[in-house]
Coordinates of C-alpha atoms in Angstrom, one line a residue:
Chain A
M26 CA 0.0 -0.2 -0.3
F27 CA 2.6 2.5 0.8
L28 CA 4.9 1.4 -2.0
A29 CA 1.7 2.1 -4.1
L30 CA 1.0 5.7 -3.0
R31 CA 4.9 6.2 -2.9
Q32 CA 4.2 5.3 -6.7
V33 CA 1.9 7.7 -7.6
R34 CA 3.2 11.0 -6.0
A35 CA 6.3 10.0 -8.1
F36 CA 4.5 9.8 -11.1
T37 CA 2.0 12.0 -11.0
D38 CA 2.7 15.4 -13.2
N39 CA -0.3 17.1 -12.1
G40 CA -1.9 16.8 -8.2
L41 CA -4.9 17.8 -9.5
R42 CA -5.8 15.6 -11.9
L43 CA -5.1 13.1 -9.3
I44 CA -7.6 14.0 -7.0
M45 CA -10.2 15.4 -9.5
S46 CA -10.2 11.7 -10.7
N47 CA -10.5 10.0 -7.7
L48 CA -8.0 7.2 -8.1
K49 CA -8.7 4.8 -5.8
E50 CA -6.0 1.5 -5.1
I51 CA -8.8 -1.3 -5.1
S52 CA -5.8 -3.7 -4.3
S53 CA -2.0 -4.5 -4.6
V54 CA -0.1 -7.9 -4.8
K55 CA 3.3 -8.7 -5.8
S56 CA 3.4 -11.0 -8.8
F57 CA 6.6 -12.1 -10.5
G58 CA 9.1 -9.4 -8.9
G59 CA 6.8 -6.6 -9.9
F60 CA 3.1 -5.7 -8.6
Q61 CA -0.7 -6.6 -10.1
K62 CA -2.6 -4.2 -9.1
V63 CA -6.4 -3.0 -9.5
Y64 CA -7.9 0.8 -9.4
S65 CA -10.9 2.7 -9.9
H66 CA -11.4 6.5 -10.9
D67 CA -14.3 8.5 -12.1
S68 CA -14.5 8.7 -16.0
S69 CA -15.4 11.7 -17.3
E70 CA -15.8 10.1 -20.7
L71 CA -18.4 7.2 -18.8
K72 CA -19.8 9.1 -16.0
C73 CA -19.6 6.9 -13.8
E74 CA -16.9 5.1 -11.6
M75 CA -14.0 2.8 -13.9
K76 CA -11.9 0.3 -12.6
F77 CA -9.1 -0.8 -14.0
G78 CA -6.3 -3.9 -13.9
I79 CA -2.6 -2.3 -14.4
F80 CA 0.6 -4.5 -13.9
L81 CA 3.7 -3.1 -12.8
P82 CA 6.8 -4.7 -13.6
P83 CA 9.7 -5.0 -11.3
D84 CA 11.4 -1.5 -10.5
A85 CA 8.7 0.4 -12.1
D86 CA 9.2 2.9 -9.3
K87 CA 12.6 3.6 -10.6
T88 CA 11.8 4.1 -14.4
K89 CA 9.3 4.5 -17.0
Y90 CA 8.3 1.6 -19.4
P91 CA 6.2 1.2 -22.3
V92 CA 2.0 0.5 -22.0
L93 CA 0.1 -2.7 -23.7
Y94 CA -3.1 -1.9 -23.4
W95 CA -5.4 -5.1 -23.0
L96 CA -9.4 -5.2 -24.0
S97 CA -11.6 -8.1 -23.0
G98 CA -14.5 -9.7 -24.4
L99 CA -18.3 -9.9 -23.5
T100 CA -19.2 -10.4 -19.8
C101 CA -15.4 -9.3 -18.3
T102 CA -14.7 -6.8 -16.3
E103 CA -11.1 -6.3 -15.9
Q104 CA -10.2 -8.8 -13.2
N105 CA -11.0 -11.7 -16.4
F106 CA -7.3 -11.5 -17.8
I107 CA -5.6 -10.6 -14.5
T108 CA -6.3 -13.5 -13.1
K109 CA -6.6 -16.3 -15.9
A110 CA -4.5 -15.2 -18.6
G111 CA -0.7 -15.3 -17.0
C112 CA 0.7 -12.3 -18.5
Q113 CA 2.5 -10.8 -15.5
K114 CA 5.4 -13.2 -16.2
Y115 CA 5.9 -11.9 -19.8
A116 CA 5.2 -8.3 -18.7
A117 CA 7.9 -8.8 -16.2
E118 CA 10.3 -10.3 -18.3
C119 CA 9.6 -7.9 -21.6
K120 CA 9.4 -5.3 -18.9
L121 CA 6.3 -3.5 -20.0
I122 CA 3.1 -2.2 -18.1
V123 CA -0.1 -4.0 -18.5
V124 CA -3.6 -1.8 -18.3
V125 CA -6.7 -4.3 -18.5
P126 CA -10.0 -1.8 -18.5
D127 CA -13.5 -3.2 -17.6
T128 CA -15.3 -3.6 -20.9
S129 CA -18.6 -1.3 -20.5
P130 CA -20.1 1.7 -18.2
R131 CA -21.5 0.1 -15.2
G132 CA -24.3 1.1 -13.0
C133 CA -25.4 4.0 -15.4
K134 CA -29.8 3.4 -14.3
I135 CA -30.2 3.2 -18.0
E136 CA -33.4 0.8 -18.6
G137 CA -32.3 -2.2 -19.6
E138 CA -28.6 -1.7 -19.1
D139 CA -27.8 -5.3 -17.5
D140 CA -30.4 -7.0 -19.1
S141 CA -28.8 -9.0 -21.9
Y142 CA -25.0 -10.6 -21.8
D143 CA -24.3 -9.4 -25.2
F144 CA -25.1 -5.6 -24.9
G145 CA -25.2 -3.0 -22.2
S146 CA -23.1 -3.8 -18.8
G147 CA -20.2 -6.3 -19.9
A148 CA -20.4 -5.3 -23.7
G149 CA -19.1 -1.9 -24.1
F150 CA -18.2 -2.9 -27.7
Y151 CA -15.1 -0.1 -27.7
L152 CA -17.5 2.2 -29.9
N153 CA -19.0 6.1 -29.1
A154 CA -23.0 5.6 -28.7
T155 CA -25.2 7.7 -30.9
E156 CA -28.6 6.7 -30.2
P157 CA -30.1 9.1 -27.1
K158 CA -30.5 6.5 -24.7
W159 CA -26.7 5.1 -24.4
K160 CA -25.1 7.7 -26.0
T161 CA -24.1 9.4 -22.5
N162 CA -22.3 7.0 -20.8
Y163 CA -21.4 4.4 -24.0
R164 CA -18.1 6.2 -24.9
M165 CA -15.5 3.3 -24.8
Y166 CA -14.1 4.2 -27.6
S167 CA -13.0 7.9 -26.7
Y168 CA -12.1 6.4 -23.1
I169 CA -9.6 4.1 -24.6
V170 CA -8.0 6.1 -27.2
N171 CA -7.8 9.2 -25.6
E172 CA -9.1 9.5 -21.5
L173 CA -7.5 6.4 -20.1
P174 CA -4.0 6.8 -21.6
A175 CA -3.7 10.1 -20.4
F176 CA -4.7 9.3 -17.2
I177 CA -2.4 6.2 -17.1
E178 CA 0.7 8.8 -18.2
A179 CA -0.4 11.1 -15.5
N180 CA -0.4 8.3 -12.6
F181 CA 1.5 5.9 -13.4
P182 CA 5.5 5.2 -15.0
A183 CA 4.7 5.1 -18.2
I184 CA 6.2 6.2 -21.7
P185 CA 3.3 8.1 -23.3
D186 CA 4.8 7.5 -27.2
K187 CA 5.0 3.6 -26.5
K188 CA 1.9 2.3 -26.3
S189 CA 0.4 -1.0 -28.1
I190 CA -3.0 -2.7 -27.6
F191 CA -4.5 -6.2 -27.8
G192 CA -7.6 -8.1 -26.8
H193 CA -10.4 -11.0 -27.1
S194 CA -13.5 -11.8 -29.0
M195 CA -15.2 -8.0 -28.4
G196 CA -12.1 -6.7 -26.9
G197 CA -10.2 -8.2 -29.8
L198 CA -12.3 -6.4 -32.1
G199 CA -11.6 -3.4 -30.4
A200 CA -7.8 -3.6 -30.2
L201 CA -8.2 -4.1 -33.8
Q202 CA -10.8 -1.0 -34.5
I203 CA -9.0 1.1 -32.5
A204 CA -5.2 0.3 -34.0
L205 CA -6.5 1.1 -37.4
K206 CA -7.9 4.3 -37.1
N207 CA -5.2 5.2 -34.8
S208 CA -1.4 4.1 -36.2
D209 CA 0.2 7.4 -35.0
K210 CA -1.2 6.5 -31.5
Y211 CA -0.1 2.4 -31.1
K212 CA 3.0 1.0 -32.2
S213 CA 1.3 -2.4 -32.7
V214 CA -1.8 -4.9 -32.6
S215 CA -2.8 -8.2 -32.0
A216 CA -6.1 -10.2 -31.0
F217 CA -7.2 -13.6 -29.3
S218 CA -10.9 -14.8 -31.6
P219 CA -11.5 -11.5 -32.5
I220 CA -15.1 -10.5 -34.0
C221 CA -13.3 -9.7 -37.5
N222 CA -16.2 -8.5 -39.3
P223 CA -19.0 -7.5 -36.8
V224 CA -21.8 -5.9 -39.3
N225 CA -22.0 -9.5 -40.7
C226 CA -22.3 -11.3 -37.1
P227 CA -25.3 -11.6 -34.7
W228 CA -23.2 -9.9 -31.8
G229 CA -22.1 -7.0 -34.1
I230 CA -25.5 -6.6 -35.7
K231 CA -27.5 -6.5 -32.1
A232 CA -24.7 -3.9 -30.7
F233 CA -24.3 -1.7 -33.8
T234 CA -28.0 -1.3 -34.0
G235 CA -28.9 -0.7 -30.4
Y236 CA -25.8 1.5 -30.2
L237 CA -25.2 3.3 -33.3
G238 CA -29.3 2.9 -34.8
E239 CA -30.4 1.6 -38.1
D240 CA -27.7 3.7 -40.7
K241 CA -25.0 0.6 -41.3
T242 CA -22.6 3.4 -43.0
T243 CA -21.8 4.0 -39.3
W244 CA -21.3 0.7 -38.4
E245 CA -18.3 0.6 -40.6
E246 CA -16.1 2.5 -38.5
Y247 CA -15.6 0.0 -35.9
D248 CA -15.8 -2.8 -38.1
A249 CA -11.8 -4.0 -38.8
C250 CA -13.0 -5.9 -42.5
C251 CA -14.7 -2.4 -43.7
L252 CA -11.6 -0.1 -42.3
I253 CA -8.9 -2.3 -43.7
T254 CA -10.7 -2.3 -46.9
K255 CA -11.2 1.5 -46.6
H256 CA -7.7 2.7 -45.8
G257 CA -5.4 -0.8 -45.4
S258 CA -3.2 -0.4 -42.9
T259 CA 0.4 0.6 -42.0
Y260 CA 1.3 -2.0 -39.1
P261 CA 4.7 -4.0 -40.0
D262 CA 2.1 -7.6 -38.9
I263 CA -0.8 -7.8 -37.3
L264 CA -1.0 -11.0 -35.6
I265 CA -4.4 -12.8 -34.7
D266 CA -4.8 -16.2 -33.1
Q267 CA -7.8 -18.1 -33.7
G268 CA -8.8 -21.5 -32.0
T269 CA -10.4 -23.4 -34.3
A270 CA -12.6 -25.5 -31.9
D271 CA -14.0 -22.1 -31.0
N272 CA -17.7 -22.5 -30.8
F273 CA -18.4 -18.9 -31.0
L274 CA -16.0 -19.3 -34.9
I275 CA -18.5 -22.2 -35.5
D276 CA -21.8 -19.7 -35.1
G277 CA -20.5 -17.4 -37.4
Q278 CA -19.4 -14.7 -35.3
L279 CA -16.0 -14.5 -35.5
N280 CA -15.4 -14.7 -40.0
P281 CA -11.3 -14.5 -39.6
D282 CA -11.7 -15.7 -43.1
A283 CA -13.4 -12.6 -44.3
M284 CA -10.2 -10.7 -42.5
E285 CA -8.1 -12.8 -44.5
K286 CA -9.6 -12.0 -47.4
V287 CA -9.5 -8.1 -47.2
C288 CA -6.0 -8.6 -46.0
A289 CA -4.5 -10.3 -49.1
E290 CA -6.4 -7.6 -51.3
K291 CA -5.1 -4.8 -49.8
K292 CA -1.9 -5.9 -49.2
V293 CA -2.2 -6.0 -45.5
P294 CA 0.5 -8.3 -43.3
L295 CA -1.4 -10.6 -41.7
T296 CA -0.1 -13.7 -39.3
L297 CA -3.6 -15.7 -38.6
R298 CA -2.6 -18.3 -36.7
R299 CA -5.3 -21.3 -36.8
Q300 CA -4.5 -23.1 -33.6
E301 CA -6.1 -26.8 -33.8
G302 CA -8.4 -27.5 -31.5
Y303 CA -8.4 -24.7 -28.8
D304 CA -11.4 -23.4 -28.2
H305 CA -12.8 -19.3 -27.1
S306 CA -11.7 -19.3 -23.6
Y307 CA -8.5 -17.9 -21.0
Y308 CA -6.8 -21.6 -21.5
F309 CA -6.5 -20.7 -25.0
I310 CA -5.4 -17.0 -24.2
A311 CA -3.0 -18.3 -21.1
T312 CA -1.9 -20.9 -23.8
F313 CA -0.3 -18.1 -26.6
V314 CA -0.2 -15.1 -24.3
E315 CA 3.6 -15.2 -24.4
D316 CA 4.2 -14.8 -28.3
H317 CA 1.4 -12.2 -28.0
V318 CA 3.4 -10.0 -25.1
R319 CA 6.7 -10.5 -27.3
F320 CA 5.2 -9.9 -30.7
H321 CA 4.1 -6.3 -28.9
A322 CA 7.2 -6.5 -26.6
K323 CA 9.8 -5.8 -30.4
F324 CA 7.6 -3.2 -31.4
L325 CA 7.8 -1.4 -28.3
Q326 CA 11.3 -1.5 -27.5
Chain B
M1084 CA -15.2 -34.6 -26.0
F1085 CA -14.5 -37.8 -28.4
L1086 CA -10.6 -37.6 -27.3
A1087 CA -11.2 -37.6 -24.0
L1088 CA -14.4 -40.8 -24.1
R1089 CA -11.3 -42.7 -26.6
Q1090 CA -8.6 -42.1 -23.7
V1091 CA -10.8 -42.9 -20.6
R1092 CA -11.4 -46.4 -22.6
A1093 CA -7.8 -47.0 -24.0
F1094 CA -7.0 -46.6 -20.4
T1095 CA -9.4 -48.0 -18.2
D1096 CA -8.3 -51.7 -16.7
N1097 CA -11.8 -52.1 -15.3
G1098 CA -14.6 -51.2 -16.9
L1099 CA -16.3 -52.1 -13.9
R1100 CA -15.0 -49.7 -12.1
L1101 CA -15.5 -47.2 -14.4
I1102 CA -19.1 -47.9 -14.2
M1103 CA -19.5 -48.7 -10.5
S1104 CA -17.6 -44.8 -9.9
N1105 CA -20.0 -43.0 -12.9
L1106 CA -17.2 -40.5 -13.7
K1107 CA -18.3 -37.9 -15.7
E1108 CA -16.7 -35.6 -18.0
I1109 CA -17.6 -32.1 -17.0
S1110 CA -15.3 -30.1 -19.2
S1111 CA -12.4 -30.4 -21.4
V1112 CA -10.5 -27.7 -22.7
K1113 CA -7.0 -27.9 -24.9
S1114 CA -4.3 -25.6 -22.8
F1115 CA -0.8 -25.5 -23.7
G1116 CA -0.8 -28.8 -26.1
G1117 CA -2.6 -31.1 -23.6
F1118 CA -6.0 -30.8 -21.9
Q1119 CA -7.2 -29.5 -18.9
K1120 CA -10.6 -31.6 -18.2
V1121 CA -13.1 -31.7 -15.1
Y1122 CA -14.9 -35.1 -14.3
S1123 CA -16.9 -35.6 -11.2
H1124 CA -17.4 -39.4 -9.8
D1125 CA -19.2 -40.9 -6.9
S1126 CA -16.4 -41.5 -4.2
S1127 CA -17.1 -44.2 -1.7
E1128 CA -14.7 -42.8 1.0
L1129 CA -16.8 -39.7 1.4
K1130 CA -20.2 -40.9 0.4
C1131 CA -21.2 -38.3 -2.3
E1132 CA -20.3 -36.8 -5.9
M1133 CA -16.5 -35.3 -5.8
K1134 CA -15.1 -33.2 -8.7
F1135 CA -11.5 -33.1 -9.7
G1136 CA -9.3 -31.7 -12.2
I1137 CA -6.9 -33.4 -14.5
F1138 CA -4.6 -32.1 -16.7
L1139 CA -3.3 -34.6 -19.5
P1140 CA 0.4 -32.9 -21.4
P1141 CA 0.4 -33.7 -24.7
D1142 CA 0.5 -37.1 -26.5
A1143 CA -1.6 -38.5 -23.3
D1144 CA -3.6 -41.1 -25.3
K1145 CA -0.2 -42.6 -26.5
T1146 CA 1.9 -43.3 -23.7
K1147 CA 2.0 -43.0 -19.5
Y1148 CA 3.3 -39.9 -17.0
P1149 CA 3.6 -39.9 -13.7
V1150 CA 1.4 -37.6 -11.4
L1151 CA 1.5 -34.5 -9.4
Y1152 CA -1.4 -34.1 -7.1
W1153 CA -2.5 -30.6 -6.2
L1154 CA -4.2 -30.1 -2.6
S1155 CA -6.2 -26.2 -2.6
G1156 CA -6.6 -24.3 0.7
L1157 CA -9.6 -23.3 2.5
T1158 CA -12.5 -22.4 0.3
C1159 CA -11.6 -23.7 -3.0
T1160 CA -12.6 -26.5 -4.9
E1161 CA -10.9 -28.3 -7.8
Q1162 CA -11.5 -24.9 -9.8
N1163 CA -9.1 -22.0 -8.1
F1164 CA -5.8 -24.0 -9.5
I1165 CA -6.5 -25.3 -12.9
T1166 CA -7.7 -21.3 -13.8
K1167 CA -5.7 -19.4 -11.9
A1168 CA -2.0 -21.1 -11.2
G1169 CA -0.7 -21.2 -14.7
C1170 CA 0.7 -24.6 -14.0
Q1171 CA -0.4 -26.2 -17.0
K1172 CA 2.3 -24.9 -18.9
Y1173 CA 4.9 -26.8 -16.9
A1174 CA 3.5 -29.7 -16.6
A1175 CA 3.3 -29.9 -20.5
E1176 CA 7.0 -29.1 -20.9
C1177 CA 7.6 -31.3 -17.9
K1178 CA 5.5 -34.4 -19.2
L1179 CA 3.2 -34.9 -16.0
I1180 CA 0.1 -35.3 -15.0
V1181 CA -1.2 -33.2 -12.3
V1182 CA -4.9 -34.0 -10.4
V1183 CA -6.3 -31.1 -8.5
P1184 CA -9.5 -32.7 -6.0
D1185 CA -11.6 -30.9 -4.4
T1186 CA -10.8 -29.6 -0.5
S1187 CA -14.2 -31.5 0.8
P1188 CA -17.0 -33.6 0.7
R1189 CA -19.9 -31.4 -0.7
G1190 CA -23.7 -31.5 -0.5
C1191 CA -23.4 -34.1 2.4
K1192 CA -26.8 -32.7 4.6
I1193 CA -25.0 -32.8 8.0
E1194 CA -26.3 -29.7 10.2
G1195 CA -23.9 -26.6 10.0
E1196 CA -21.5 -27.9 7.3
D1197 CA -22.0 -24.7 5.3
D1198 CA -21.8 -22.1 8.3
S1199 CA -18.0 -21.9 8.2
Y1200 CA -15.4 -20.9 5.8
D1201 CA -12.6 -22.8 7.8
F1202 CA -14.6 -26.2 8.8
G1203 CA -17.1 -28.5 7.0
S1204 CA -17.7 -27.6 3.3
G1205 CA -14.3 -26.1 1.5
A1206 CA -12.6 -27.2 4.7
G1207 CA -12.1 -31.2 4.9
F1208 CA -8.2 -30.5 6.0
Y1209 CA -7.3 -33.9 5.0
L1210 CA -7.8 -36.2 7.6
N1211 CA -10.4 -38.9 8.6
A1212 CA -12.7 -37.8 11.1
T1213 CA -13.5 -39.2 14.1
E1214 CA -16.5 -37.1 15.5
P1215 CA -19.5 -38.5 15.5
K1216 CA -21.0 -35.8 12.8
W1217 CA -18.5 -35.6 10.7
K1218 CA -16.9 -39.1 10.3
T1219 CA -19.1 -40.8 7.7
N1220 CA -18.1 -38.1 4.9
Y1221 CA -15.1 -36.2 6.2
R1222 CA -12.6 -39.0 5.1
M1223 CA -10.2 -36.7 2.7
Y1224 CA -7.4 -38.3 4.0
S1225 CA -8.4 -41.7 2.7
Y1226 CA -9.9 -40.0 -0.6
I1227 CA -6.1 -38.5 -1.6
V1228 CA -3.9 -41.3 -0.4
N1229 CA -5.8 -44.5 -1.6
E1230 CA -9.1 -44.1 -3.1
L1231 CA -8.3 -40.9 -5.9
P1232 CA -5.0 -42.5 -6.9
A1233 CA -6.4 -46.0 -7.6
F1234 CA -8.8 -44.3 -9.4
I1235 CA -6.8 -42.2 -11.5
E1236 CA -4.6 -45.2 -12.4
A1237 CA -7.5 -47.0 -13.2
N1238 CA -8.7 -44.7 -16.0
F1239 CA -5.7 -42.7 -16.8
P1240 CA -2.7 -42.4 -18.4
A1241 CA -0.6 -42.3 -15.2
I1242 CA 2.3 -44.6 -14.0
P1243 CA 1.4 -45.8 -10.8
D1244 CA 4.5 -46.0 -8.8
K1245 CA 5.4 -42.2 -9.7
K1246 CA 3.5 -40.0 -7.9
S1247 CA 4.4 -36.5 -6.0
I1248 CA 2.2 -33.8 -3.8
F1249 CA 1.9 -30.3 -2.8
G1250 CA -0.5 -27.9 -2.0
H1251 CA -1.4 -24.4 -0.4
S1252 CA -2.4 -23.6 3.0
M1253 CA -4.6 -26.4 4.3
G1254 CA -3.5 -28.3 0.9
G1255 CA 0.3 -27.6 2.1
L1256 CA -0.2 -29.1 5.5
G1257 CA -2.1 -31.6 3.4
A1258 CA 0.5 -32.0 1.3
L1259 CA 2.8 -32.5 3.9
Q1260 CA 1.4 -34.9 6.7
I1261 CA 0.1 -37.2 3.5
A1262 CA 3.7 -37.1 2.4
L1263 CA 5.0 -37.9 5.7
K1264 CA 3.1 -40.6 6.9
N1265 CA 3.6 -42.2 3.4
S1266 CA 7.0 -41.8 1.9
D1267 CA 6.6 -45.2 0.3
K1268 CA 4.0 -44.0 -2.1
Y1269 CA 5.2 -40.4 -2.9
K1270 CA 8.4 -39.4 -4.6
S1271 CA 8.5 -35.8 -3.5
V1272 CA 6.7 -33.1 -1.3
S1273 CA 5.9 -29.1 -1.5
A1274 CA 4.0 -26.3 -0.2
F1275 CA 2.9 -23.2 -0.9
S1276 CA 2.7 -21.5 2.5
P1277 CA 1.8 -24.5 4.3
I1278 CA -0.1 -24.6 7.5
C1279 CA 3.1 -25.9 9.6
N1280 CA 2.1 -26.8 13.2
P1281 CA -1.9 -26.5 12.7
V1282 CA -1.9 -28.1 16.6
N1283 CA -0.8 -24.2 17.5
C1284 CA -2.9 -22.1 15.4
P1285 CA -6.7 -21.2 15.2
W1286 CA -7.7 -23.4 11.9
G1287 CA -6.0 -25.7 13.2
I1288 CA -7.5 -26.0 16.9
K1289 CA -10.8 -25.6 15.4
A1290 CA -10.8 -28.1 12.8
F1291 CA -9.4 -30.8 14.8
T1292 CA -11.6 -30.2 17.9
G1293 CA -14.4 -30.3 15.3
Y1294 CA -13.3 -33.4 13.3
L1295 CA -10.8 -35.1 15.7
G1296 CA -12.4 -34.0 19.3
E1297 CA -10.8 -32.9 22.2
D1298 CA -7.9 -35.6 22.6
K1299 CA -5.0 -33.8 21.5
T1300 CA -2.8 -37.0 21.1
T1301 CA -5.0 -37.9 18.0
W1302 CA -4.1 -35.0 16.7
E1303 CA -0.6 -34.7 16.1
E1304 CA -1.2 -37.6 13.1
Y1305 CA -2.0 -34.3 11.3
D1306 CA 0.5 -32.0 12.4
A1307 CA 3.6 -31.7 10.2
C1308 CA 5.9 -30.3 13.0
C1309 CA 4.8 -33.4 15.4
L1310 CA 5.4 -35.9 12.7
I1311 CA 8.8 -34.7 11.8
T1312 CA 9.5 -34.9 15.5
K1313 CA 8.3 -38.3 16.0
H1314 CA 9.4 -39.9 12.5
G1315 CA 11.9 -37.3 11.2
S1316 CA 11.4 -37.5 7.1
T1317 CA 13.2 -39.6 4.5
Y1318 CA 12.8 -36.9 1.6
P1319 CA 16.1 -36.0 -0.3
D1320 CA 14.3 -32.3 0.3
I1321 CA 11.4 -30.8 1.4
L1322 CA 10.8 -27.0 -0.9
I1323 CA 8.2 -24.8 0.9
D1324 CA 7.9 -21.2 -0.2
Q1325 CA 6.0 -19.0 2.2
G1326 CA 5.4 -15.1 1.1
T1327 CA 6.9 -12.6 3.8
A1328 CA 3.8 -10.0 2.8
D1329 CA 0.6 -13.4 3.5
N1330 CA -1.6 -11.7 6.1
F1331 CA -1.9 -15.6 7.5
L1332 CA 1.3 -15.5 8.4
I1333 CA 1.4 -12.4 10.6
D1334 CA -1.9 -13.5 12.1
G1335 CA 0.1 -16.6 13.2
Q1336 CA -1.6 -19.8 11.1
L1337 CA 1.5 -20.9 9.1
N1338 CA 4.4 -21.0 11.9
P1339 CA 7.4 -21.8 9.2
D1340 CA 9.6 -21.1 12.1
A1341 CA 8.4 -24.0 13.5
M1342 CA 8.9 -26.2 10.6
E1343 CA 12.2 -24.2 10.1
K1344 CA 13.1 -25.4 14.0
V1345 CA 12.0 -29.1 14.2
C1346 CA 13.7 -29.9 10.4
A1347 CA 16.8 -28.4 11.7
E1348 CA 16.7 -30.2 15.2
K1349 CA 15.8 -33.6 13.4
K1350 CA 18.3 -33.1 10.6
V1351 CA 15.2 -33.4 8.0
P1352 CA 16.3 -31.2 4.4
L1353 CA 14.3 -28.7 3.7
T1354 CA 14.3 -25.3 1.6
L1355 CA 12.4 -22.6 3.0
R1356 CA 12.3 -19.7 1.1
R1357 CA 10.7 -16.5 2.5
Q1358 CA 9.2 -14.8 -0.8
E1359 CA 9.7 -11.1 0.1
G1360 CA 6.5 -9.0 -0.4
Y1361 CA 4.5 -11.6 -1.4
D1362 CA 0.8 -12.4 0.0
H1363 CA -1.2 -15.4 0.5
S1364 CA -2.9 -15.5 -3.3
Y1365 CA -2.9 -17.1 -5.9
Y1366 CA -0.4 -14.4 -7.3
F1367 CA 1.8 -15.8 -4.8
I1368 CA 1.4 -19.5 -6.1
A1369 CA 1.5 -18.5 -10.4
T1370 CA 4.8 -16.5 -9.5
F1371 CA 6.7 -19.7 -8.2
V1372 CA 4.7 -22.7 -9.6
E1373 CA 7.5 -23.1 -12.2
D1374 CA 9.9 -23.6 -9.9
H1375 CA 7.9 -26.4 -7.5
V1376 CA 6.7 -28.4 -10.6
R1377 CA 10.2 -28.6 -12.0
F1378 CA 11.1 -30.1 -8.2
H1379 CA 8.7 -32.7 -8.5
A1380 CA 10.1 -32.8 -12.4
K1381 CA 13.1 -34.0 -11.2
F1382 CA 12.0 -36.8 -8.2
L1383 CA 9.5 -38.4 -10.9
Q1384 CA 11.6 -38.5 -14.2

């Protein structure tokens, strides 16, 4: 606890921001020589309190490190990845901070916000909603791209111009669409079983209709395949792992074939690995998270 | 699913046992090239259905492997270790099966069985109860030492004479007292933050009074320090990791100093590592589980 406060003090370049954001340490546990912490803060984009996990590698009280952002999938909070993925070992070895936000605003008192596993709470889809009911709080795109990194850089030992992003499923899509539109901000992007083409799958159609309305041209801003078709990509490589025994692949939610096709058409470098027999779970993520961390470390160091 | 059934068929040397025990596959997920599975079966020792996790390393459909048993701590089920410890990577590398039982009988309809976190359900303490209320079901000692290994060896590709055991907290005590009394059965033993001297700590006094009654001489059978004082140990080494920031250490529940003292007195080889700043959680276990798996692999291969 003492260490955490000392770190926050040491790296806060704006004491006022720290106080205004109401940063609170929820937990701090030593892990692989560093610290896995959870904080809450008041988000101005989302107009609610948000939690996030942050792994600080060894010696984060002495020096600044690059930051790797992880975006989780449907139903997750900041806890799933930090307890199950086993990422801390590789973050410690590669000297990376790993930031793990929650997947949506919470407790906004919007009618129906807790009714579905794939819409509302736990299902923010990393977009800025435009439909009247959701547009005040459901601004996860701006939260992830602007507010959270500024907050992390103000309060933790983060090197501002060294950021990468990865995620899983809904968060794999989030990582892809965010990185594709912000190649000036991120050094690299990767994903586990991402929703590659949400405008053409049940999860995407439900979420985009609800958050963005019926005009499908607005949906394309948040679809990895549409973005690549329109704008290509300047990343030297995009790493995607997809399990072949993933039920959601079989159900047509993920569409890696569409991603492969548009990347080939637009000559966008893509390393899509079909991992034989793996499913959609954190056991799959844990198996290959080392490869993803080392992939990003290569671009961040 | 098909693979699992094929494996069970291939390695069952007694079809009747399989049917009588009512073995059911609850889940099967690919992990680090092997499979993390959960089964249930009917335990004759505990007179209830029990679940266990089992990690089968790659090629477990072709060959037999040594088995490492993990005993979990208070409140755990078979899930905590298999989802949070990150052991599968090292079990796959070292070619070990890892079996993770639940921590007590469940649903036995004993009055008060679910009332405490440290007694009854989730708190079997790996002993054979003698008090009338508990003695019919609470026989975790016999379940772990006899019934479960016989069952695993009959139904999975396990080498019968190659077994080791480790555990955490209550399960660290379980691993130690079981290994110390059965050095013919186990090749090695290790523990994370074990309850070293339960006859002298609040958790142990509560559990032993409840399960074994007031005669404290019967308690010593399940106390690692008492067993070493009486019988020494023939193991070439015992590995214990203990975090220095562990609240339960500070509360006097764990007593590694007592263990160190009796091992020194009885010239019992002990590697007790005090890990600076680590707590009692699975983040601590995940950090050092590789060392423990490799420690056991050395004796099992």
